[in-house]
PDB file of N, CA and C in Angstrom:
ATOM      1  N   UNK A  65       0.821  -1.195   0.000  1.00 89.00           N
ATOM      2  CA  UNK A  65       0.000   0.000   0.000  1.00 89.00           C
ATOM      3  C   UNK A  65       0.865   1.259   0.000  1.00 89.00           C
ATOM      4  N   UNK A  66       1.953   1.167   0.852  1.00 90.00           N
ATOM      5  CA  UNK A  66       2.892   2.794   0.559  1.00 90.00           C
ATOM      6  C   UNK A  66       3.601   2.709  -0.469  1.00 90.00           C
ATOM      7  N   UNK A  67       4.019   1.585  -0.910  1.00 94.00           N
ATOM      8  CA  UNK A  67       4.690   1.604  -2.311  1.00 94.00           C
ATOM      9  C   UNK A  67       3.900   2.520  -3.163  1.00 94.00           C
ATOM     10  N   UNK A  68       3.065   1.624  -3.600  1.00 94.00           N
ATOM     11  CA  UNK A  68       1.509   1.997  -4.373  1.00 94.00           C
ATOM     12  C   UNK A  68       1.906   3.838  -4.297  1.00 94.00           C
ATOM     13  N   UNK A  69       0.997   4.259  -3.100  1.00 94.00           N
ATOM     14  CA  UNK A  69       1.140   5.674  -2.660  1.00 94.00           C
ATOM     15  C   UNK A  69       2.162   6.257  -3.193  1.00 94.00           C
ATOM     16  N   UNK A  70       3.540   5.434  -2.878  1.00 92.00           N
ATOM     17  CA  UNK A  70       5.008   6.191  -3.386  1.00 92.00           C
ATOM     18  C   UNK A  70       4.756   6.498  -4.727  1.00 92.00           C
ATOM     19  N   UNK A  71       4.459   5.585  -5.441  1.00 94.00           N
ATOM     20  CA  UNK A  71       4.184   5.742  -7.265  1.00 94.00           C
ATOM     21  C   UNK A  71       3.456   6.978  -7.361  1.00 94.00           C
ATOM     22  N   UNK A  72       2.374   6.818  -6.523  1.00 92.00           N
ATOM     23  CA  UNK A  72       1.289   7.887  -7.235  1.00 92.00           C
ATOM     24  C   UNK A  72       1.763   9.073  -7.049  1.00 92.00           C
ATOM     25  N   UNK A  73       2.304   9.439  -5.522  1.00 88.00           N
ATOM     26  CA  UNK A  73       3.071  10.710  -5.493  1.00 88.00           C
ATOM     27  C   UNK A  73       4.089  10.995  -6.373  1.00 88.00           C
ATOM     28  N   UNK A  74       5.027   9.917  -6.699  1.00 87.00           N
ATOM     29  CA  UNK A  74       5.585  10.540  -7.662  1.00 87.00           C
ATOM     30  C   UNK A  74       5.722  11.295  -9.073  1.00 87.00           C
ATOM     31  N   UNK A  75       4.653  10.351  -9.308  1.00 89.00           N
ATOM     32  CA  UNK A  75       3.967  10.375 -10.662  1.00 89.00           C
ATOM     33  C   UNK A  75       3.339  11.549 -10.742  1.00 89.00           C
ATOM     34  N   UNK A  76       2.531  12.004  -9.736  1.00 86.00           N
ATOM     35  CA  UNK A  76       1.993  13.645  -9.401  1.00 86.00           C
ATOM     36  C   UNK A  76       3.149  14.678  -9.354  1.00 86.00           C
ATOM     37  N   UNK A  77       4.400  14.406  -8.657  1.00 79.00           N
ATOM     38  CA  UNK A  77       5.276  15.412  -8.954  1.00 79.00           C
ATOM     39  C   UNK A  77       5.931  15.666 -10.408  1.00 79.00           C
ATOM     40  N   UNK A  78       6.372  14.222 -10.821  1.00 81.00           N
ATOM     41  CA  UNK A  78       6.399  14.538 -12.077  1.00 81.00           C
ATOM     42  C   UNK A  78       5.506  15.465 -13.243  1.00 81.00           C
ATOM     43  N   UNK A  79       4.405  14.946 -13.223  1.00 84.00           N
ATOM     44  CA  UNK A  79       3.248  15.420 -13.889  1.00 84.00           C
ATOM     45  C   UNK A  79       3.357  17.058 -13.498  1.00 84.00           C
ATOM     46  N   UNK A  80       2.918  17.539 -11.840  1.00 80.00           N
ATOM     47  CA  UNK A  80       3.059  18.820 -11.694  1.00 80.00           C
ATOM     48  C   UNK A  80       3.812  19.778 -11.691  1.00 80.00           C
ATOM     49  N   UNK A  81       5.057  19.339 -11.829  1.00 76.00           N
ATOM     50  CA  UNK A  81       5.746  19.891 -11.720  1.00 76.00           C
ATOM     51  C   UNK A  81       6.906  19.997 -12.727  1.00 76.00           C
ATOM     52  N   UNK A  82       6.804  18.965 -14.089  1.00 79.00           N
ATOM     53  CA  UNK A  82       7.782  18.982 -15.080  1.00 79.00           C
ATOM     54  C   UNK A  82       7.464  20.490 -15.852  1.00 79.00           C
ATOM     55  N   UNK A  83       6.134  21.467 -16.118  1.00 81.00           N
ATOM     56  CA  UNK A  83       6.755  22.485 -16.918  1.00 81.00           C
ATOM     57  C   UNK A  83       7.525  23.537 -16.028  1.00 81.00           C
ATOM     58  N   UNK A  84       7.020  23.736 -14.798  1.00 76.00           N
ATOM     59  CA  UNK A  84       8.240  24.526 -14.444  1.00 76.00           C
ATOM     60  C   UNK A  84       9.321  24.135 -14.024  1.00 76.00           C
ATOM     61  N   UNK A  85       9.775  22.853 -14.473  1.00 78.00           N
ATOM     62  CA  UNK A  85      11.211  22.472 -14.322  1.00 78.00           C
ATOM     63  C   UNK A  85      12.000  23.102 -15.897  1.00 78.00           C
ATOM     64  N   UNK A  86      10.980  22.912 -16.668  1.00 83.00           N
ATOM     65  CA  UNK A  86      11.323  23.156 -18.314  1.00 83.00           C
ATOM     66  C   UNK A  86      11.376  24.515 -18.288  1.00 83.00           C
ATOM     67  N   UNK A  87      10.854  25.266 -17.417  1.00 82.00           N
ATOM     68  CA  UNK A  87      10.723  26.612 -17.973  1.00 82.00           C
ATOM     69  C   UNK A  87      12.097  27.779 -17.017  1.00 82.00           C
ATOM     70  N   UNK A  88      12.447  26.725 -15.656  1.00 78.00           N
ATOM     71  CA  UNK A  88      13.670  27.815 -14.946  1.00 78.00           C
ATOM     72  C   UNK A  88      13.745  26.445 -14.145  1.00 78.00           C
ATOM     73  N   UNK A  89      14.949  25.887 -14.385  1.00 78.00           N
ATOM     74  CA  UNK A  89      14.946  24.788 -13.687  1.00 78.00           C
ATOM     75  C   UNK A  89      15.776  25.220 -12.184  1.00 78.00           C
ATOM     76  N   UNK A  90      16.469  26.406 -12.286  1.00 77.00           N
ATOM     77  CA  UNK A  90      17.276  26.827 -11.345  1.00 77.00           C
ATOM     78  C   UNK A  90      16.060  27.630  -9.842  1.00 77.00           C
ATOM     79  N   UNK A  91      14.929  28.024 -10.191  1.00 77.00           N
ATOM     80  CA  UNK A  91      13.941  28.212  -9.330  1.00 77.00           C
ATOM     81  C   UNK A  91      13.095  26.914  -9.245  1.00 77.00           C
ATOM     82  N   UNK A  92      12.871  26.111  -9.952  1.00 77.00           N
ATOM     83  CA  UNK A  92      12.312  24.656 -10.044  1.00 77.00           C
ATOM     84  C   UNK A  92      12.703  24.626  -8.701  1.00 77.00           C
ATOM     85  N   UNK A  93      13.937  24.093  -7.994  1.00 78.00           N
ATOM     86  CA  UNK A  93      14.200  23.739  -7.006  1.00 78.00           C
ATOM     87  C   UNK A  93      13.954  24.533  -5.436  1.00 78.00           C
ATOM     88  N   UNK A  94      13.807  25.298  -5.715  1.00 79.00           N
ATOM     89  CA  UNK A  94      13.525  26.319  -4.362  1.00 79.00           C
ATOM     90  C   UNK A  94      12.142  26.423  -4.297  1.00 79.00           C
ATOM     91  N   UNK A  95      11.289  26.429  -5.340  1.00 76.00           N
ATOM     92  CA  UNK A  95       9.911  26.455  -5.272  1.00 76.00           C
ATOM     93  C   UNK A  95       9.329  24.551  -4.823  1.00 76.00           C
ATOM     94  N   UNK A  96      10.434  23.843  -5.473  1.00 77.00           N
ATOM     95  CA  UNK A  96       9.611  22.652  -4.906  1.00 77.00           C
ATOM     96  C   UNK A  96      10.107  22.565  -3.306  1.00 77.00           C
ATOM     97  N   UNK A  97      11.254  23.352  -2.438  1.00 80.00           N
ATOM     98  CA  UNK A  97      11.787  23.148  -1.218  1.00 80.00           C
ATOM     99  C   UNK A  97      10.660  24.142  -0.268  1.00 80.00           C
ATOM    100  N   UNK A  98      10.283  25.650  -1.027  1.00 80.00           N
ATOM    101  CA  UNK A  98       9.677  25.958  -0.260  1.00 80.00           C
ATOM    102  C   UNK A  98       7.964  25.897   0.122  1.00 80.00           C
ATOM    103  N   UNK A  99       7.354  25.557  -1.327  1.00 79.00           N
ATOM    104  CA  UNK A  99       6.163  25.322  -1.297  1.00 79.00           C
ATOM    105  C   UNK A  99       5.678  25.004  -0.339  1.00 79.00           C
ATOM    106  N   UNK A 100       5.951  23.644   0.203  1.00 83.00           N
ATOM    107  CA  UNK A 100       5.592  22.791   0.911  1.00 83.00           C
ATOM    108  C   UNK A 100       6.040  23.466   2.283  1.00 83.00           C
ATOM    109  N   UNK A 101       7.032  24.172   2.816  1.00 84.00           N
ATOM    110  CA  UNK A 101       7.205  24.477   3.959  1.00 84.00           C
ATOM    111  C   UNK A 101       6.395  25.967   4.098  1.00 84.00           C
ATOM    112  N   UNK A 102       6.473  27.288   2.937  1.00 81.00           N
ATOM    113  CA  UNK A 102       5.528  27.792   3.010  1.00 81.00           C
ATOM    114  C   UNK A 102       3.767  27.835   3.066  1.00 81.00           C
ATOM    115  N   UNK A 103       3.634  26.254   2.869  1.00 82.00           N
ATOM    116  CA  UNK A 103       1.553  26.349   2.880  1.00 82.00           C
ATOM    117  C   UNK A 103       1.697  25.906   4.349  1.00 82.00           C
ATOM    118  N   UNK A 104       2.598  25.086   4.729  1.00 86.00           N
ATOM    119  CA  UNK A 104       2.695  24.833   6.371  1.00 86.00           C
ATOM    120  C   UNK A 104       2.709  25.579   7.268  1.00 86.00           C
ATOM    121  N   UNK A 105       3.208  26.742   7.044  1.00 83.00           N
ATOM    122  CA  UNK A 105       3.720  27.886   7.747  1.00 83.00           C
ATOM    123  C   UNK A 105       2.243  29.009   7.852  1.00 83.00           C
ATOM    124  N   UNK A 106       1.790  29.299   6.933  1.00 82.00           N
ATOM    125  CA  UNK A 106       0.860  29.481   6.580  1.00 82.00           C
ATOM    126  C   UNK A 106      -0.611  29.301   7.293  1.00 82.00           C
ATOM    127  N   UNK A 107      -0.382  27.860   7.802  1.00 86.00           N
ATOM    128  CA  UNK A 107      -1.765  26.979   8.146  1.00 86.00           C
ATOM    129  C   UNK A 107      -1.199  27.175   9.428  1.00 86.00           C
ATOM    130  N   UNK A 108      -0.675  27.405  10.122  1.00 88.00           N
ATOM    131  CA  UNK A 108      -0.314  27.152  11.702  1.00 88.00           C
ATOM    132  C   UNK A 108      -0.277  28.362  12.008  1.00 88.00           C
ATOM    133  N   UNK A 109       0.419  29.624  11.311  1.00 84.00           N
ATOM    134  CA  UNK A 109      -0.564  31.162  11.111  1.00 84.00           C
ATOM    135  C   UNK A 109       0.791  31.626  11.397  1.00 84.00           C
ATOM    136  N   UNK A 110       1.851  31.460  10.665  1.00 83.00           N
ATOM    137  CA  UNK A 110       3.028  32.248  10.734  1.00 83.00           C
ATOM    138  C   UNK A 110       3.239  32.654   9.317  1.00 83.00           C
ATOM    139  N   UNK A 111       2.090  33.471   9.034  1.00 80.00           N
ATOM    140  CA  UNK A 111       2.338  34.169   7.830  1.00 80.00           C
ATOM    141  C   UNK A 111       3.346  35.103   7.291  1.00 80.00           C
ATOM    142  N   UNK A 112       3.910  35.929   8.105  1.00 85.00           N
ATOM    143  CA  UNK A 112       5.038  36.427   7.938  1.00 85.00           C
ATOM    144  C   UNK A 112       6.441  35.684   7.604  1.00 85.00           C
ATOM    145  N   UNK A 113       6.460  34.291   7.940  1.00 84.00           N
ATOM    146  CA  UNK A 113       7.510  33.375   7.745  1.00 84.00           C
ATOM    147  C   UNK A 113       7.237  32.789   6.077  1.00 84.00           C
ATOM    148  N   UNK A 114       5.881  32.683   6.213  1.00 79.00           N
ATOM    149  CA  UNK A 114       5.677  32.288   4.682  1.00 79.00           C
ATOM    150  C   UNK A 114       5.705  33.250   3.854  1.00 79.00           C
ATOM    151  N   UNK A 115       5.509  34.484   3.979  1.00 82.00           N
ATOM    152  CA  UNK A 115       6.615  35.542   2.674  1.00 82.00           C
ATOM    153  C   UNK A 115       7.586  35.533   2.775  1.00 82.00           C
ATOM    154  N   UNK A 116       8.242  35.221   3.540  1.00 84.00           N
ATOM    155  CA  UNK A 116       9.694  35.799   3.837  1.00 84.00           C
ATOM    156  C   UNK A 116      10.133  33.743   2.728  1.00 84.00           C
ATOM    157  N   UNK A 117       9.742  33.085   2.831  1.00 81.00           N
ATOM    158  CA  UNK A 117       9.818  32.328   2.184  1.00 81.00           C
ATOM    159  C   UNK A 117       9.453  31.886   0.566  1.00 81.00           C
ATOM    160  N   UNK A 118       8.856  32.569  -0.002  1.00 78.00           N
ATOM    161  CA  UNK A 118       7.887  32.930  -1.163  1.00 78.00           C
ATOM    162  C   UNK A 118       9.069  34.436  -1.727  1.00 78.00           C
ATOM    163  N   UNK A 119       9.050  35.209  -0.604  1.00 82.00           N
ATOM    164  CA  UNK A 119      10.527  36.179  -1.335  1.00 82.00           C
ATOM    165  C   UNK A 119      11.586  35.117  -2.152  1.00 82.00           C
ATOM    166  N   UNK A 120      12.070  34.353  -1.444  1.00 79.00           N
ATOM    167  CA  UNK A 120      13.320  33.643  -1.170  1.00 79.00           C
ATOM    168  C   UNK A 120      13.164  32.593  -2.715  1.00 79.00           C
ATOM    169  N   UNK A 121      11.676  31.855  -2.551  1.00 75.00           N
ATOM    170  CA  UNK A 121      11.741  30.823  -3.768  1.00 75.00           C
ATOM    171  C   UNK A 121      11.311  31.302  -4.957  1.00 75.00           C
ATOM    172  N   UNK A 122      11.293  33.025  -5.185  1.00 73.00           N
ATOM    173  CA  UNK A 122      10.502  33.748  -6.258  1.00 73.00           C
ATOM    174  C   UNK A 122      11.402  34.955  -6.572  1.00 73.00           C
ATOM    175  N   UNK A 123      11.757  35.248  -5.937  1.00 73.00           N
ATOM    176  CA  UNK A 123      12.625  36.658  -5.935  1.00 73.00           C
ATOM    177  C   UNK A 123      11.544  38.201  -5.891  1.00 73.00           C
ATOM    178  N   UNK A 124      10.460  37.678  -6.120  1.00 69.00           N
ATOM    179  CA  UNK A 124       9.690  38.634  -6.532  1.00 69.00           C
ATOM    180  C   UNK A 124       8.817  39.292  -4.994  1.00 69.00           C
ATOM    181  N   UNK A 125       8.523  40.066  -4.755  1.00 65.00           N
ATOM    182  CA  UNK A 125       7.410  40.791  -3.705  1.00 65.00           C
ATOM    183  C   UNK A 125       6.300  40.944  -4.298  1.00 65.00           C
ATOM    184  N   UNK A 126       5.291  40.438  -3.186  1.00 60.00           N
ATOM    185  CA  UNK A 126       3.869  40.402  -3.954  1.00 60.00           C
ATOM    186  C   UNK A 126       4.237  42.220  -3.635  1.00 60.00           C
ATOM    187  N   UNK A 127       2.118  42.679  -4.442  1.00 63.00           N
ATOM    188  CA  UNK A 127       2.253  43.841  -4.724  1.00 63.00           C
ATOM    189  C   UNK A 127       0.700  43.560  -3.595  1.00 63.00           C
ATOM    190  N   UNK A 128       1.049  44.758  -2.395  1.00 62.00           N
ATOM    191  CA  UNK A 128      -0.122  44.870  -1.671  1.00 62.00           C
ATOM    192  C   UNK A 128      -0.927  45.928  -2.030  1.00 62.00           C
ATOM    193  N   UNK A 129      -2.480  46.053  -2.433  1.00 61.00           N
ATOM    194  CA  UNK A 129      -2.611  47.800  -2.763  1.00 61.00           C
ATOM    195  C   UNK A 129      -2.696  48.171  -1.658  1.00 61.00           C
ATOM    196  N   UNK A 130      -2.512  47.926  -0.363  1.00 62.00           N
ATOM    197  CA  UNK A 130      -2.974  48.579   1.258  1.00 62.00           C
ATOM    198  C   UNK A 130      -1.436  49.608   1.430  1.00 62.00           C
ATOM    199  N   UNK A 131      -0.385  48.721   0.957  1.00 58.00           N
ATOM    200  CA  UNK A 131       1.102  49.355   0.999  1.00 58.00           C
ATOM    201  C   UNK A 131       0.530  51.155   0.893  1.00 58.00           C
ATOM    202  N   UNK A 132       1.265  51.833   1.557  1.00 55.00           N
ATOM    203  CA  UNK A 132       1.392  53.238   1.016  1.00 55.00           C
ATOM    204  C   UNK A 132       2.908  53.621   0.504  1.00 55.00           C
ATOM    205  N   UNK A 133       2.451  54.598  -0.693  1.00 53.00           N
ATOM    206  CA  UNK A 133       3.671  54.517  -1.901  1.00 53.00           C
ATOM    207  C   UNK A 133       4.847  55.462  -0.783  1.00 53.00           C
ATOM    208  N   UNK A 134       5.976  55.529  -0.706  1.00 52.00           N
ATOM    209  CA  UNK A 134       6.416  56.722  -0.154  1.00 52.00           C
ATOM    210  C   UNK A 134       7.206  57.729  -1.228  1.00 52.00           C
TER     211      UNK A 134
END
């Protein structure tokens, strides 16, 4: 039965995750390390840890409209 499971998960990462391996394979890897630790982070309500993680596997800053411009 976890074998089984093992397949299917894999087979799901493959599947989900081969075009953005094709498309920046060098963020491929930080997005598949942080994903998973950022939705965790997230759900237990340390949201601030999960941008600061999402910075890190994206390079990018979301855009808040609440921000004020200075």
């Amino acid at each position: 039965m976890v074998v089984i499971l093992g397949i299917l998960f894999a087979a799901f990462l493959y599947w989900a995750y081969l075009p953005d391996y094709k498309m920046n394979p060098k963020e491929f890897w930080k997005t598949l390390i942080g994903m998973p630790i950022g939705l965790f982070l997230g759900f237990i309500g340390f949201g601030a840890l999960n941008e600061v993680i999402r910075i890190w596997a994206t390079g990018k800053k979301s855009i808040n409209k609440n921000d004020k411009k200075i």
